[in-house]
Amino acid sequence: MSMEDTTSDIDRRRVIKSTAAIGAAGLFAGCVGTDPDETGDGGGTFRIATPDEVETFDPRMNQMVWYSTAAHYLFDSLFMLEPDGSGVVPHLADGELEEVDETTFVVDIRDDVYFHNGDQLTAEDVAYSLNWVRNPDNDSPNLSNVEFIDEAEATGEFEVTLHLEYQFALMEQELATMNAAIVPMDVAEEMGQEEFAQSPIGSGPFELANHDPSATVELEAYDDYFLGEPALDGLEYRIIPEAEVGFVELADGTIHQSSVTDALVDEAESNDAVETHQLDTFNFQGLIINCLEGPFEDVRAREAVQYLVDYDELLTGAVGDLGGRSVAHMPQGVVDAWDFPADEWRERYYPEQDHDRARELFEAAGLDTDFEVDIVTLSGEAMRGRATVLQHEFEEVGIDANVREVSDGEWLDSLDNGTFDINTYGWGGGDDPDGYYYRMFRDLTNDDGGMNDDVVGHSSIGYLYEGARARGDDDLLEDLERFDELVRAARETTDRDERYEYYVEAVEILMPLYPVIGVYSAEGVTGVHTDVQGYQPTEFGEQEVFNHWQEARIDD
């Protein structure tokens, strides 16, 4: 899914918080460690609203989008993404990667980093952390993000050699995410994964102080952090499912940051105590269609849904003005940056709404209109909105559609097990096509270790593979096998022209199969109380209250 915006979306397989650049680098005044005489008293606890409770504090097992961001305060990575998204800077790494050959890289590790329990971070911790996620026996949901690594080897006390399975165009960016978070080897092994998930030990600028499920997550400043002690005394995440409630608490200063819904943007902008920041996000938001079983096994029934909907109406029903149409299941920003043939794709794959044509296709698929549709949705305005608009369109052609709102856990289970006809879905894939075509649509059975026995697939394209196999559709399987080859080849070369051609061919295979309804890419508005100083939220920034570029404080 995407970074936190006005929805309560969950990241199904973890992604980088990555969005369109707005020139944010010019907003920062240099590095941290500001002179206290220039910053005022500072200190205080920065209180942030988040819609969901945390499932696990272990970044190796996390599936929640908001915690993918929050985990950067507890744990560190080898690199850190620059605020404008233009590249990465060394973080735990003491310098750049040194290339030995195309699939071998050496990285030095800083020797002044200590975990929250006082143990020094060494190359063994780095190698252990990367290898643990890479090992399919550990069932880490992050495995696919680091499968380009064959082995991480501690070749010195503070030196790690990365042996790669293949060249990877996005290697440094991935090593800057919580998919590659570094944990203390001895502690993690002694505790075991379940205990570590509730009592995490990291090396980040804050450490866990208290966790009240369904209420708060409290972090306190770590005074031995290698970049210096944060000005803030702590961070507190308050679990507030409804954005409207969060805004009320933001306006009165009870909390310091909250998302702002489309309906509240004008009020937020007119409130002197609130600064608003509208951030373009690189993500996919839409609905996925069960292609394995149920009424939409036949591609003609899925094509009928494309004629059923008005994409602009779906977008408006979900987020109003806080979003833009996606193209070929990628955000417009990605399509523009790669100069993909957007106009051609819109004309070929996004037909004008035509209910008569929808009825014809349903009939051709043997359905007529005498069937029911089960639409599953998470709570939250954006998710409910798109589900409700689609429900209305089905009913307009005489098809009974039921919107079933479920909990986070039920939603994840329904995706894994295929217990839905149509399901709301969101995915934050970053600013590269790989984040969408590989991460959303590859054949999971070809991953290292394959799929778990109890998982059908993580998105509708997974059901396409399984459905084609179950029905013995050899022609479709041949196309899907080619698609899987393309999206894997595209990440295994650094040649942009080659990658472009791979993705164009992949689009032309995927789109006529209509496995998803790609509605929009979100734009989020976040509100920050004016008591917060030295803080500028950005699309690409991580660990933003205290990083290489800025340091927040509360001045109330």
XYZ file of N, CA and C in Angstrom, residues 161-345:
555
model
N 30.254 -8.402 2.875
C 30.274 -8.654 1.442
C 28.917 -9.192 1.026
N 28.309 -8.528 0.054
C 27.012 -8.937 -0.469
C 27.223 -9.730 -1.747
N 26.826 -10.982 -1.713
C 26.855 -11.841 -2.894
C 25.439 -11.864 -3.461
N 25.268 -11.382 -4.681
C 23.937 -11.223 -5.254
C 23.550 -12.404 -6.131
N 22.265 -12.678 -6.169
C 21.731 -13.649 -7.116
C 21.821 -13.099 -8.540
N 21.624 -11.789 -8.658
C 21.618 -11.136 -9.958
C 21.803 -9.641 -9.737
N 22.182 -8.948 -10.794
C 22.208 -7.492 -10.723
C 20.805 -6.994 -10.390
N 20.733 -5.934 -9.620
C 19.423 -5.402 -9.235
C 19.461 -3.893 -9.349
N 18.584 -3.361 -10.198
C 18.602 -1.929 -10.488
C 18.324 -1.077 -9.264
N 17.605 -1.615 -8.281
C 17.170 -0.818 -7.128
C 17.825 -1.289 -5.838
N 19.037 -1.815 -5.914
C 19.674 -2.416 -4.746
C 19.847 -1.423 -3.596
N 20.443 -0.272 -3.833
C 20.698 0.671 -2.750
C 19.397 1.198 -2.152
N 18.398 1.451 -3.006
C 17.109 1.917 -2.493
C 16.487 0.867 -1.584
N 16.606 -0.405 -1.941
C 16.028 -1.458 -1.108
C 16.776 -1.587 0.211
N 18.076 -1.383 0.169
C 18.875 -1.464 1.390
C 18.654 -0.253 2.301
N 17.854 0.694 1.834
C 17.500 1.857 2.656
C 16.149 1.679 3.337
N 15.487 0.545 3.117
C 14.144 0.346 3.644
C 14.157 -0.555 4.870
N 13.001 -0.638 5.516
C 12.839 -1.551 6.640
C 12.700 -3.005 6.192
N 12.664 -3.245 4.884
C 12.778 -4.621 4.395
C 14.166 -5.178 4.690
N 15.117 -4.277 4.887
C 16.500 -4.664 5.173
C 16.954 -4.051 6.493
N 16.061 -3.988 7.472
C 16.394 -3.440 8.786
C 17.402 -4.335 9.502
N 18.268 -3.712 10.285
C 19.309 -4.463 11.000
C 18.887 -4.672 12.454
N 18.887 -5.921 12.873
C 18.528 -6.287 14.243
C 19.736 -6.926 14.913
N 19.795 -6.935 16.255
C 20.921 -7.548 16.959
C 20.820 -9.076 16.922
N 21.828 -9.721 16.358
C 21.798 -11.167 16.157
C 21.588 -11.929 17.463
N 22.422 -11.646 18.468
C 22.357 -12.419 19.715
C 21.009 -12.273 20.398
N 20.500 -11.047 20.466
C 19.226 -10.795 21.135
C 18.084 -11.466 20.378
N 18.066 -11.304 19.044
C 16.984 -11.875 18.244
C 16.966 -13.392 18.354
N 18.151 -14.004 18.377
C 18.212 -15.461 18.490
C 17.805 -15.927 19.883
N 18.241 -15.205 20.896
C 17.911 -15.592 22.264
C 16.417 -15.433 22.542
N 15.836 -14.332 22.086
C 14.415 -14.093 22.327
C 13.530 -15.018 21.509
N 13.915 -15.239 20.262
C 13.001 -15.873 19.326
C 12.110 -14.829 18.690
N 11.556 -15.154 17.539
C 10.840 -14.146 16.766
C 9.609 -13.611 17.491
N 8.840 -14.468 18.141
C 7.602 -14.003 18.777
C 7.879 -13.020 19.912
N 8.868 -13.315 20.745
C 9.178 -12.395 21.845
C 9.783 -11.109 21.310
N 10.667 -11.235 20.314
C 11.287 -10.045 19.730
C 10.233 -9.126 19.115
N 9.162 -9.702 18.583
C 8.100 -8.918 17.958
C 7.395 -8.003 18.948
N 7.418 -8.357 20.234
C 6.757 -7.554 21.256
C 7.731 -6.742 22.104
N 9.005 -7.123 22.104
C 10.018 -6.417 22.905
C 11.234 -6.125 22.026
N 11.075 -5.252 21.053
C 12.125 -5.052 20.056
C 13.349 -4.331 20.612
N 14.505 -4.698 20.113
C 15.765 -4.008 20.407
C 16.360 -3.600 19.068
N 16.509 -2.318 18.869
C 17.099 -1.825 17.636
C 18.247 -0.888 17.928
N 18.623 -0.090 16.930
C 19.700 0.887 17.111
C 19.244 2.283 16.731
N 17.914 2.461 16.506
C 17.395 3.726 16.022
C 17.412 4.840 17.051
N 16.974 6.030 16.667
C 17.037 7.199 17.558
C 16.018 7.151 18.696
N 15.104 6.199 18.672
C 14.131 6.038 19.746
C 14.014 4.555 20.087
N 13.589 4.270 21.308
C 13.367 2.897 21.725
C 11.975 2.766 22.316
N 11.420 1.545 22.266
C 10.066 1.322 22.740
C 9.991 1.521 24.247
N 9.033 2.365 24.683
C 8.835 2.612 26.110
C 7.563 1.957 26.618
N 6.499 1.969 25.787
C 5.239 1.400 26.247
C 4.362 1.113 25.036
N 3.598 0.026 25.134
C 2.656 -0.317 24.072
C 1.337 -0.704 24.713
N 0.319 0.089 24.457
C -1.031 -0.193 24.932
C -1.866 -0.551 23.706
N -2.069 -1.848 23.438
C -2.777 -2.255 22.215
C -4.083 -1.511 22.034
N -4.336 -1.137 20.785
C -5.543 -0.389 20.392
C -5.548 1.035 20.914
N -4.481 1.487 21.575
C -4.478 2.845 22.123
C -3.236 3.625 21.719
N -2.051 3.218 22.194
C -0.846 4.003 21.940
C 0.380 3.124 21.775
N 1.356 3.681 21.083
C 2.725 3.161 21.049
C 3.620 4.323 21.449
N 4.373 4.152 22.517
C 5.204 5.237 23.031
C 6.683 4.892 22.862
N 7.426 5.837 22.297
C 8.861 5.684 22.106
C 9.569 6.792 22.869
N 10.744 6.483 23.416
C 11.529 7.504 24.102
C 12.884 7.646 23.423
N 13.450 8.846 23.502
C 14.708 9.135 22.820
C 15.826 8.244 23.342
N 16.678 7.804 22.410
C 17.837 6.980 22.735
C 19.060 7.902 22.765
N 19.634 8.100 23.938
C 20.657 9.137 24.075
C 22.012 8.738 23.510
N 22.207 7.458 23.150
C 23.483 7.028 22.567
C 23.379 6.807 21.065
N 22.396 7.439 20.426
C 22.247 7.253 18.976
C 23.462 7.818 18.251
N 23.872 7.153 17.183
C 25.144 7.511 16.543
C 25.105 8.862 15.843
N 23.935 9.389 15.531
C 23.848 10.736 14.966
C 23.670 11.800 16.035
N 23.640 11.377 17.295
C 23.424 12.298 18.398
C 22.064 12.065 19.018
N 21.848 12.605 20.200
C 20.566 12.421 20.885
C 19.513 13.328 20.259
N 18.319 12.797 19.952
C 17.250 13.641 19.384
C 16.859 14.772 20.330
N 16.407 15.879 19.764
C 15.900 16.980 20.581
C 14.601 16.585 21.268
N 13.788 15.777 20.607
C 12.530 15.337 21.194
C 12.777 14.368 22.343
N 11.928 14.459 23.353
C 11.981 13.475 24.438
C 11.408 12.144 23.993
N 10.433 12.185 23.076
C 9.827 10.939 22.645
C 8.824 11.140 21.534
N 8.323 10.014 21.040
C 7.256 9.965 20.047
C 6.111 9.151 20.635
N 4.896 9.547 20.327
C 3.741 8.764 20.754
C 2.774 8.627 19.581
N 2.545 7.382 19.169
C 1.557 7.110 18.134
C 0.235 6.790 18.807
N -0.789 7.592 18.523
C -2.108 7.356 19.082
C -2.988 6.720 18.010
N -3.576 5.602 18.345
C -4.377 4.864 17.379
C -5.772 5.461 17.341
N -6.044 6.194 16.243
C -7.313 6.898 16.062
C -7.853 6.495 14.689
N -8.761 5.534 14.618
C -9.205 5.012 13.327
C -9.865 6.044 12.419
N -10.584 6.994 12.993
C -11.305 7.964 12.168
C -10.488 9.247 12.022
N -10.201 9.616 10.767
C -9.393 10.804 10.507
C -10.050 12.068 11.033
N -11.382 12.098 11.050
C -12.086 13.278 11.552
C -11.776 13.510 13.028
N -11.721 12.433 13.797
C -11.387 12.544 15.220
C -9.950 13.019 15.378
N -9.066 12.459 14.556
C -7.669 12.879 14.606
C -7.508 14.351 14.322
N -8.293 14.874 13.370
C -8.176 16.294 13.041
C -8.628 17.173 14.198
N -9.694 16.777 14.884
C -10.160 17.552 16.038
C -9.057 17.641 17.087
N -8.387 16.520 17.341
C -7.319 16.516 18.337
C -6.089 17.282 17.841
N -5.871 17.275 16.533
C -4.784 18.071 15.968
C -5.068 19.564 16.151
N -6.285 19.980 15.859
C -6.631 21.399 15.925
C -6.512 21.953 17.341
N -6.804 21.117 18.346
C -6.709 21.636 19.721
C -5.353 21.355 20.365
N -4.418 20.803 19.599
C -3.065 20.613 20.105
C -2.864 19.358 20.936
N -3.885 18.484 21.019
C -3.726 17.235 21.762
C -2.719 16.329 21.076
N -2.761 16.316 19.733
C -1.739 15.618 18.956
C -1.091 16.627 18.020
N 0.020 16.217 17.405
C 0.794 17.162 16.593
C 0.757 16.869 15.102
N 0.324 15.662 14.701
C 0.249 15.357 13.277
C -0.877 14.367 13.040
N -1.649 14.623 11.979
C -2.744 13.735 11.612
C -3.041 13.906 10.133
N -3.557 12.837 9.512
C -4.011 12.965 8.132
C -5.250 13.851 8.085
N -5.479 14.452 6.922
C -6.615 15.352 6.734
C -7.405 14.850 5.532
N -8.665 14.551 5.732
C -9.499 14.077 4.632
C -9.823 15.216 3.682
N -10.288 14.825 2.493
C -10.667 15.818 1.490
C -11.705 16.782 2.043
N -12.648 16.265 2.834
C -13.721 17.120 3.369
C -13.212 18.129 4.381
N -12.036 17.882 4.962
C -11.520 18.755 6.014
C -10.383 19.664 5.552
N -9.984 19.554 4.292
C -8.824 20.320 3.825
C -9.049 21.824 3.989
N -10.206 22.329 3.573
C -10.460 23.774 3.672
C -10.416 24.234 5.132
N -11.015 23.451 6.012
C -11.008 23.817 7.428
C -9.585 23.807 7.976
N -8.794 22.809 7.570
C -7.413 22.734 8.051
C -6.599 23.920 7.565
N -6.797 24.297 6.303
C -6.017 25.398 5.734
C -6.381 26.738 6.365
N -7.573 26.842 6.906
C -7.988 28.106 7.525
C -7.694 28.148 9.024
N -7.150 27.061 9.563
C -6.864 26.988 10.991
C -5.432 27.462 11.245
N -5.271 28.517 12.023
C -3.948 29.089 12.261
C -3.020 28.155 13.042
N -3.589 27.158 13.702
C -2.772 26.246 14.502
C -2.291 25.035 13.709
N -2.686 24.967 12.430
C -2.378 23.788 11.624
C -1.690 24.209 10.329
N -0.589 23.535 10.009
C 0.050 23.675 8.703
C -0.255 22.423 7.890
N -0.732 22.590 6.668
C -1.071 21.444 5.837
C 0.007 21.210 4.788
N 0.229 19.952 4.477
C 1.219 19.552 3.481
C 0.574 18.514 2.569
N 0.372 18.865 1.307
C -0.209 17.924 0.346
C 0.922 17.232 -0.394
N 0.951 15.908 -0.287
C 2.060 15.114 -0.801
C 1.562 14.144 -1.859
N 2.137 14.216 -3.027
C 1.817 13.250 -4.069
C 2.440 11.910 -3.693
N 1.645 10.855 -3.790
C 2.166 9.543 -3.428
C 2.227 8.645 -4.652
N 3.263 7.824 -4.692
C 3.358 6.814 -5.732
C 2.714 5.547 -5.179
N 1.514 5.242 -5.610
C 0.874 4.025 -5.143
C -0.215 3.603 -6.110
N -0.720 2.413 -5.889
C -1.853 1.884 -6.635
C -3.015 1.717 -5.664
N -4.166 2.252 -6.021
C -5.366 2.091 -5.221
C -6.495 1.619 -6.138
N -7.175 0.572 -5.743
C -8.249 0.082 -6.583
C -8.950 -1.101 -5.972
N -9.359 -2.037 -6.830
C -10.039 -3.252 -6.393
C -9.487 -4.418 -7.201
N -9.404 -5.561 -6.570
C -8.942 -6.747 -7.283
C -10.099 -7.717 -7.439
N -10.056 -8.496 -8.505
C -11.136 -9.393 -8.877
C -10.649 -10.833 -8.738
N -11.436 -11.663 -8.100
C -11.078 -13.069 -7.926
C -11.239 -13.795 -9.248
N -10.110 -14.181 -9.826
C -10.103 -14.859 -11.120
C -10.006 -16.381 -10.976
N -9.908 -16.860 -9.754
C -9.755 -18.292 -9.518
C -11.095 -19.005 -9.472
N -12.032 -18.423 -8.740
C -13.337 -19.051 -8.604
C -14.382 -17.971 -8.380
N -15.641 -18.331 -8.622
C -16.703 -17.357 -8.485
C -17.144 -16.824 -9.840
N -17.881 -15.731 -9.856
C -18.491 -15.267 -11.113
C -17.515 -14.676 -12.124
N -16.269 -14.405 -11.714
C -15.374 -13.683 -12.618
C -14.223 -14.540 -13.149
N -14.418 -15.870 -13.169
C -13.392 -16.737 -13.744
C -13.180 -16.428 -15.223
N -14.260 -16.157 -15.916
C -14.218 -15.890 -17.351
C -13.744 -14.457 -17.579
N -12.777 -14.285 -18.456
C -12.222 -12.954 -18.702
C -13.284 -11.994 -19.217
N -14.313 -12.513 -19.890
C -15.363 -11.624 -20.398
C -16.163 -10.996 -19.257
N -16.311 -11.731 -18.160
C -17.007 -11.157 -17.000
C -16.166 -10.055 -16.363
N -14.848 -10.242 -16.351
C -13.977 -9.198 -15.793
C -13.940 -7.980 -16.713
N -13.955 -8.220 -18.020
C -14.010 -7.093 -18.953
C -15.321 -6.329 -18.789
N -16.396 -7.058 -18.484
C -17.685 -6.401 -18.290
C -17.619 -5.378 -17.166
N -16.837 -5.684 -16.125
C -16.719 -4.760 -15.005
C -16.077 -3.451 -15.454
N -15.155 -3.531 -16.423
C -14.521 -2.313 -16.926
C -15.540 -1.396 -17.603
N -16.540 -1.991 -18.276
C -17.598 -1.183 -18.889
C -18.626 -0.725 -17.865
N -18.681 -1.438 -16.751
C -19.651 -1.106 -15.720
C -19.317 0.202 -15.012
N -18.022 0.475 -14.851
C -17.601 1.566 -13.966
C -17.295 2.840 -14.736
N -17.414 3.939 -14.029
C -16.899 5.230 -14.469
C -15.703 5.519 -13.575
N -14.500 5.503 -14.139
C -13.292 5.615 -13.326
C -13.215 6.948 -12.583
N -13.672 8.005 -13.214
C -13.645 9.297 -12.531
C -14.599 9.299 -11.339
N -15.745 8.636 -11.487
C -16.700 8.556 -10.384
C -16.130 7.713 -9.243
N -15.434 6.619 -9.585
C -14.785 5.809 -8.559
C -13.750 6.621 -7.797
N -12.967 7.391 -8.525
C -11.948 8.227 -7.900
C -12.584 9.243 -6.956
N -13.636 9.906 -7.423
C -14.303 10.908 -6.593
C -14.924 10.265 -5.359
N -15.513 9.092 -5.529
C -16.140 8.419 -4.410
C -15.147 7.966 -3.360
N -13.907 7.731 -3.783
C -12.889 7.268 -2.845
C -12.219 8.422 -2.113
N -11.691 9.391 -2.847
C -10.885 10.432 -2.197
C -11.155 11.841 -2.685
N -12.194 12.034 -3.477
C -12.468 13.387 -3.930
C -11.335 13.934 -4.776
N -10.782 15.068 -4.354
C -9.708 15.705 -5.124
C -8.315 15.192 -4.752
N -8.228 14.320 -3.763
C -6.917 13.882 -3.285
C -6.449 12.623 -4.004
N -6.404 12.683 -5.321
C -5.921 11.538 -6.080
C -5.954 11.825 -7.561
N -5.212 11.037 -8.327
C -5.199 11.133 -9.775
C -5.327 9.750 -10.369
N -5.863 9.670 -11.585
C -6.083 8.394 -12.233
C -4.768 7.642 -12.440
N -4.811 6.344 -12.240
C -3.648 5.510 -12.534
C -3.720 5.057 -13.994
N -2.581 4.634 -14.519
C -2.494 4.179 -15.903
C -1.763 2.842 -15.910
N -2.420 1.808 -16.437
C -1.824 0.473 -16.508
C -1.329 0.019 -15.145
N -2.112 0.348 -14.105
C -1.838 -0.053 -12.723
C -0.556 0.559 -12.177
N -0.187 1.705 -12.725
C 0.941 2.492 -12.223
C 0.471 3.931 -12.033
N 1.040 4.647 -11.067
C 0.710 6.063 -10.918
C 1.126 6.864 -12.146
N 0.435 7.946 -12.375
C 0.752 8.796 -13.508
C 2.201 9.272 -13.454
N 2.708 9.527 -12.243
C 4.090 9.996 -12.129
C 5.100 8.995 -12.656
N 4.873 7.712 -12.439
C 5.766 6.683 -12.966
C 5.658 6.627 -14.481
N 4.429 6.655 -14.977
C 4.198 6.605 -16.422
C 4.870 7.782 -17.116
N 4.739 8.977 -16.524
C 5.362 10.159 -17.121
C 6.884 10.076 -17.082
N 7.432 9.641 -15.945
C 8.886 9.578 -15.800
C 9.510 8.600 -16.793
N 8.775 7.546 -17.142
C 9.297 6.545 -18.069
C 8.848 6.796 -19.504
N 8.018 7.803 -19.712
C 7.514 8.131 -21.046
C 6.800 6.940 -21.679
N 6.028 6.230 -20.874
C 5.222 5.136 -21.397
C 4.091 5.704 -22.256
N 3.559 4.911 -23.188
C 2.495 5.404 -24.099
C 1.141 5.493 -23.396
N 0.992 6.445 -22.521
C -0.185 6.547 -21.660
C -1.470 6.736 -22.459
N -1.445 7.622 -23.454
C -2.664 7.882 -24.234
C -3.131 6.620 -24.945
N -2.198 5.893 -25.509
C -2.537 4.643 -26.193
C -3.134 3.639 -25.222
N -2.530 3.529 -24.046
C -3.030 2.567 -23.059
C -4.409 2.967 -22.551
